[in-house]
mmCIF file of C-alpha atoms in Angstrom:
data_model
loop_
_atom_site.group_PDB
_atom_site.id
_atom_site.type_symbol
_atom_site.label_atom_id
_atom_site.label_comp_id
_atom_site.label_asym_id
_atom_site.label_seq_id
_atom_site.Cartn_x
_atom_site.Cartn_y
_atom_site.Cartn_z
ATOM 1 C CA UNK A 23 16.155 5.748 9.099
ATOM 2 C CA UNK A 24 13.646 2.930 9.506
ATOM 3 C CA UNK A 25 13.156 2.864 5.743
ATOM 4 C CA UNK A 26 16.740 2.104 4.680
ATOM 5 C CA UNK A 27 15.954 -1.548 3.911
ATOM 6 C CA UNK A 28 13.658 -0.621 1.033
ATOM 7 C CA UNK A 29 15.924 1.821 -0.807
ATOM 8 C CA UNK A 30 16.022 0.840 -4.496
ATOM 9 C CA UNK A 31 13.222 -1.674 -3.923
ATOM 10 C CA UNK A 32 10.319 0.733 -4.242
ATOM 11 C CA UNK A 33 8.127 1.051 -7.340
ATOM 12 C CA UNK A 34 5.601 3.837 -7.607
ATOM 13 C CA UNK A 35 2.696 3.976 -10.050
ATOM 14 C CA UNK A 36 1.477 7.568 -9.771
ATOM 15 C CA UNK A 37 0.215 10.619 -11.603
ATOM 16 C CA UNK A 38 2.817 13.327 -12.292
ATOM 17 C CA UNK A 39 1.445 15.492 -9.483
ATOM 18 C CA UNK A 40 1.573 12.715 -6.903
ATOM 19 C CA UNK A 41 4.962 11.555 -8.204
ATOM 20 C CA UNK A 42 6.419 14.991 -7.442
ATOM 21 C CA UNK A 43 4.915 15.006 -3.959
ATOM 22 C CA UNK A 44 6.170 11.479 -3.216
ATOM 23 C CA UNK A 45 9.624 12.297 -4.617
ATOM 24 C CA UNK A 46 9.894 15.325 -2.335
ATOM 25 C CA UNK A 47 9.091 13.182 0.710
ATOM 26 C CA UNK A 48 11.430 10.349 -0.295
ATOM 27 C CA UNK A 49 14.294 12.783 -0.863
ATOM 28 C CA UNK A 50 13.952 13.935 2.755
ATOM 29 C CA UNK A 51 14.537 10.322 3.813
ATOM 30 C CA UNK A 52 17.334 9.786 1.238
ATOM 31 C CA UNK A 53 15.341 7.113 -0.564
ATOM 32 C CA UNK A 54 15.021 6.477 -4.261
ATOM 33 C CA UNK A 55 12.278 4.812 -6.235
ATOM 34 C CA UNK A 56 11.366 3.921 -9.772
ATOM 35 C CA UNK A 57 8.294 5.655 -11.172
ATOM 36 C CA UNK A 58 5.796 4.615 -13.822
ATOM 37 C CA UNK A 59 2.522 6.150 -14.992
ATOM 38 C CA UNK A 60 0.532 3.162 -16.256
ATOM 39 C CA UNK A 61 -0.312 -0.372 -15.103
ATOM 40 C CA UNK A 62 1.392 -1.777 -18.220
ATOM 41 C CA UNK A 63 4.621 0.095 -17.411
ATOM 42 C CA UNK A 64 4.392 -1.192 -13.829
ATOM 43 C CA UNK A 65 4.048 -4.805 -14.995
ATOM 44 C CA UNK A 66 6.984 -4.381 -17.362
ATOM 45 C CA UNK A 67 9.181 -2.923 -14.597
ATOM 46 C CA UNK A 68 8.197 -5.684 -12.165
ATOM 47 C CA UNK A 69 8.966 -8.403 -14.712
ATOM 48 C CA UNK A 70 12.314 -6.837 -15.669
ATOM 49 C CA UNK A 71 13.271 -6.510 -12.012
ATOM 50 C CA UNK A 72 12.358 -10.122 -11.355
ATOM 51 C CA UNK A 73 14.473 -11.265 -14.324
ATOM 52 C CA UNK A 74 17.570 -9.649 -12.817
ATOM 53 C CA UNK A 75 16.555 -10.678 -9.273
ATOM 54 C CA UNK A 76 16.130 -7.089 -8.095
ATOM 55 C CA UNK A 77 12.571 -7.722 -6.869
ATOM 56 C CA UNK A 78 10.714 -4.697 -5.674
ATOM 57 C CA UNK A 79 9.548 -5.016 -2.067
ATOM 58 C CA UNK A 80 6.872 -2.328 -2.050
ATOM 59 C CA UNK A 81 4.697 -0.830 -4.754
ATOM 60 C CA UNK A 82 2.629 2.299 -4.221
ATOM 61 C CA UNK A 83 -0.366 2.252 -6.556
ATOM 62 C CA UNK A 84 -2.110 5.549 -7.270
ATOM 63 C CA UNK A 85 -5.721 4.622 -7.990
ATOM 64 C CA UNK A 86 -5.938 7.514 -10.471
ATOM 65 C CA UNK A 87 -3.471 5.690 -12.759
ATOM 66 C CA UNK A 88 -5.552 2.527 -13.003
ATOM 67 C CA UNK A 89 -8.193 4.269 -15.162
ATOM 68 C CA UNK A 90 -10.812 1.632 -15.992
ATOM 69 C CA UNK A 91 -9.167 -1.118 -13.902
ATOM 70 C CA UNK A 92 -10.358 -1.660 -10.354
ATOM 71 C CA UNK A 93 -7.743 -2.045 -7.649
ATOM 72 C CA UNK A 94 -8.769 -5.696 -7.321
ATOM 73 C CA UNK A 95 -8.380 -6.272 -11.086
ATOM 74 C CA UNK A 96 -4.872 -4.808 -10.925
ATOM 75 C CA UNK A 97 -3.981 -7.138 -8.040
ATOM 76 C CA UNK A 98 -5.408 -10.079 -10.018
ATOM 77 C CA UNK A 99 -3.190 -9.077 -12.940
ATOM 78 C CA UNK A 100 -0.147 -9.088 -10.647
ATOM 79 C CA UNK A 101 -1.162 -12.483 -9.260
ATOM 80 C CA UNK A 102 -1.521 -13.918 -12.760
ATOM 81 C CA UNK A 103 2.091 -12.959 -13.462
ATOM 82 C CA UNK A 104 3.269 -14.460 -10.114
ATOM 83 C CA UNK A 105 4.677 -11.055 -9.166
ATOM 84 C CA UNK A 106 2.369 -10.569 -6.205
ATOM 85 C CA UNK A 107 4.107 -13.104 -3.951
ATOM 86 C CA UNK A 108 7.016 -10.913 -2.867
ATOM 87 C CA UNK A 109 5.391 -7.511 -3.137
ATOM 88 C CA UNK A 110 3.598 -5.411 -0.520
ATOM 89 C CA UNK A 111 1.103 -2.989 -2.029
ATOM 90 C CA UNK A 112 0.082 0.445 -0.807
ATOM 91 C CA UNK A 113 -3.021 2.000 -2.362
ATOM 92 C CA UNK A 114 -3.116 5.759 -2.869
ATOM 93 C CA UNK A 115 -6.447 7.553 -3.423
ATOM 94 C CA UNK A 116 -8.745 4.499 -3.310
ATOM 95 C CA UNK A 117 -12.165 4.592 -4.920
ATOM 96 C CA UNK A 118 -15.147 3.978 -2.692
ATOM 97 C CA UNK A 119 -15.868 0.570 -4.237
ATOM 98 C CA UNK A 120 -12.263 -0.737 -4.189
ATOM 99 C CA UNK A 121 -11.584 -4.023 -2.426
ATOM 100 C CA UNK A 122 -8.592 -3.063 -0.300
ATOM 101 C CA UNK A 123 -7.826 -6.308 1.517
ATOM 102 C CA UNK A 124 -4.807 -7.053 -0.736
ATOM 103 C CA UNK A 125 -3.138 -3.781 0.255
ATOM 104 C CA UNK A 126 -0.920 -3.475 3.314
ATOM 105 C CA UNK A 127 -1.792 0.212 3.659
ATOM 106 C CA UNK A 128 -4.166 2.734 2.179
ATOM 107 C CA UNK A 129 -3.345 6.432 1.810
ATOM 108 C CA UNK A 130 -6.345 8.704 1.377
ATOM 109 C CA UNK A 131 -4.466 11.982 1.820
ATOM 110 C CA UNK A 132 -0.897 12.580 0.663
ATOM 111 C CA UNK A 133 -0.557 16.068 2.150
ATOM 112 C CA UNK A 134 1.329 14.873 5.226
ATOM 113 C CA UNK A 135 4.656 13.076 4.807
ATOM 114 C CA UNK A 136 3.985 11.060 7.978
ATOM 115 C CA UNK A 137 1.134 9.290 6.191
ATOM 116 C CA UNK A 138 3.496 8.081 3.463
ATOM 117 C CA UNK A 139 6.214 7.195 5.975
ATOM 118 C CA UNK A 140 3.805 5.114 8.057
ATOM 119 C CA UNK A 141 2.398 3.353 4.977
ATOM 120 C CA UNK A 142 5.861 2.404 3.703
ATOM 121 C CA UNK A 143 7.056 1.452 7.172
ATOM 122 C CA UNK A 144 4.082 -0.832 7.790
ATOM 123 C CA UNK A 145 4.338 -2.310 4.275
ATOM 124 C CA UNK A 146 7.875 -3.501 4.909
ATOM 125 C CA UNK A 147 6.714 -5.384 8.012
ATOM 126 C CA UNK A 148 3.864 -7.251 6.331
ATOM 127 C CA UNK A 149 4.049 -11.038 6.127
ATOM 128 C CA UNK A 150 4.619 -11.215 2.370
ATOM 129 C CA UNK A 151 3.282 -14.758 1.987
ATOM 130 C CA UNK A 152 -0.079 -14.195 3.635
ATOM 131 C CA UNK A 153 -0.531 -10.443 3.093
ATOM 132 C CA UNK A 154 -2.125 -10.284 6.551
ATOM 133 C CA UNK A 155 -1.478 -7.323 8.810
ATOM 134 C CA UNK A 156 -0.659 -8.294 12.382
ATOM 135 C CA UNK A 157 -3.486 -6.990 14.505
ATOM 136 C CA UNK A 158 -2.651 -8.766 17.763
ATOM 137 C CA UNK A 159 -3.150 -5.658 19.862
ATOM 138 C CA UNK A 160 -6.711 -5.259 18.482
ATOM 139 C CA UNK A 161 -7.605 -8.934 18.466
ATOM 140 C CA UNK A 162 -10.303 -10.451 20.649
ATOM 141 C CA UNK A 163 -8.393 -13.747 20.503
ATOM 142 C CA UNK A 164 -6.295 -12.719 23.491
ATOM 143 C CA UNK A 165 -7.147 -14.443 26.767
ATOM 144 C CA UNK A 166 -10.310 -12.977 28.248
ATOM 145 C CA UNK A 167 -10.795 -10.465 25.418
ATOM 146 C CA UNK A 168 -14.331 -9.782 24.189
ATOM 147 C CA UNK A 169 -15.681 -8.750 20.833
ATOM 148 C CA UNK A 170 -16.392 -5.028 20.884
ATOM 149 C CA UNK A 171 -18.963 -2.920 19.068
ATOM 150 C CA UNK A 172 -16.989 0.124 17.985
ATOM 151 C CA UNK A 173 -18.379 3.394 16.661
ATOM 152 C CA UNK A 174 -16.229 4.934 13.930
ATOM 153 C CA UNK A 175 -16.505 8.716 13.819
ATOM 154 C CA UNK A 176 -14.917 9.559 10.473
ATOM 155 C CA UNK A 177 -16.326 11.758 7.708
ATOM 156 C CA UNK A 178 -14.305 10.178 4.883
ATOM 157 C CA UNK A 179 -16.132 7.110 3.510
ATOM 158 C CA UNK A 180 -12.928 5.353 2.425
ATOM 159 C CA UNK A 181 -11.356 5.829 5.864
ATOM 160 C CA UNK A 182 -14.538 4.382 7.386
ATOM 161 C CA UNK A 183 -14.192 1.278 5.199
ATOM 162 C CA UNK A 184 -10.497 0.864 6.023
ATOM 163 C CA UNK A 185 -11.124 1.119 9.768
ATOM 164 C CA UNK A 186 -14.124 -1.180 9.560
ATOM 165 C CA UNK A 187 -12.075 -3.794 7.678
ATOM 166 C CA UNK A 188 -9.254 -3.678 10.233
ATOM 167 C CA UNK A 189 -11.684 -4.056 13.121
ATOM 168 C CA UNK A 190 -13.530 -6.940 11.421
ATOM 169 C CA UNK A 191 -10.232 -8.762 10.835
ATOM 170 C CA UNK A 192 -9.608 -8.411 14.556
ATOM 171 C CA UNK A 193 -13.026 -9.881 15.378
ATOM 172 C CA UNK A 194 -14.886 -6.710 16.314
ATOM 173 C CA UNK A 195 -17.952 -5.049 14.813
#
C-alpha cells in the first residue's frame, strides 16, 4: 500500500476507544503502531526511539488525551525536546480554540477509515523541516492566478477553521 514506508514509525496518543478504532483500520492496511495514553508517555516513547535512532515519522495526537494542555502547548513541549524536527503531527478531535498550523492533518471524525488513511498519507509527504503543506494547486501565486473570495459551507466549526487556514495559506480569503 501507499503507507508501507511508515510501518513501525507511527506513534499514536489516543483514548482507549479511539485506539481500538485506529488499530482496526491499521490492521486492514497491515500496519503497526505504538500506542500511549498520555503526553508524558508520548514524550518518553519519542525520546527512547530517538536514542536508538528509530525515530517516529508520524504521531497522531488525540486532543482528548491532552487534558489541560492545548495542542499548541503540546507542540511547544515537543519543540523544547528537539523531537519536533523529524515528526509530522496529525491532530484528532481538535478543540475549537486549538492552533492547528503545526499539524499536517486534522481529523474531526474517525468513523471513516479513508479519513485516517488520507491523514497518514498526507503526513508522510509533508516537508518535515518547514511543516508546510504544499498547496500549489490552490495557490494564487501561479501565473495569472487571482485571489479568490471563497464561501465555505460547512456546519462543523473546526472544519471551517481548517479550510479557512488552508485557503489563507494559499492567498485566498
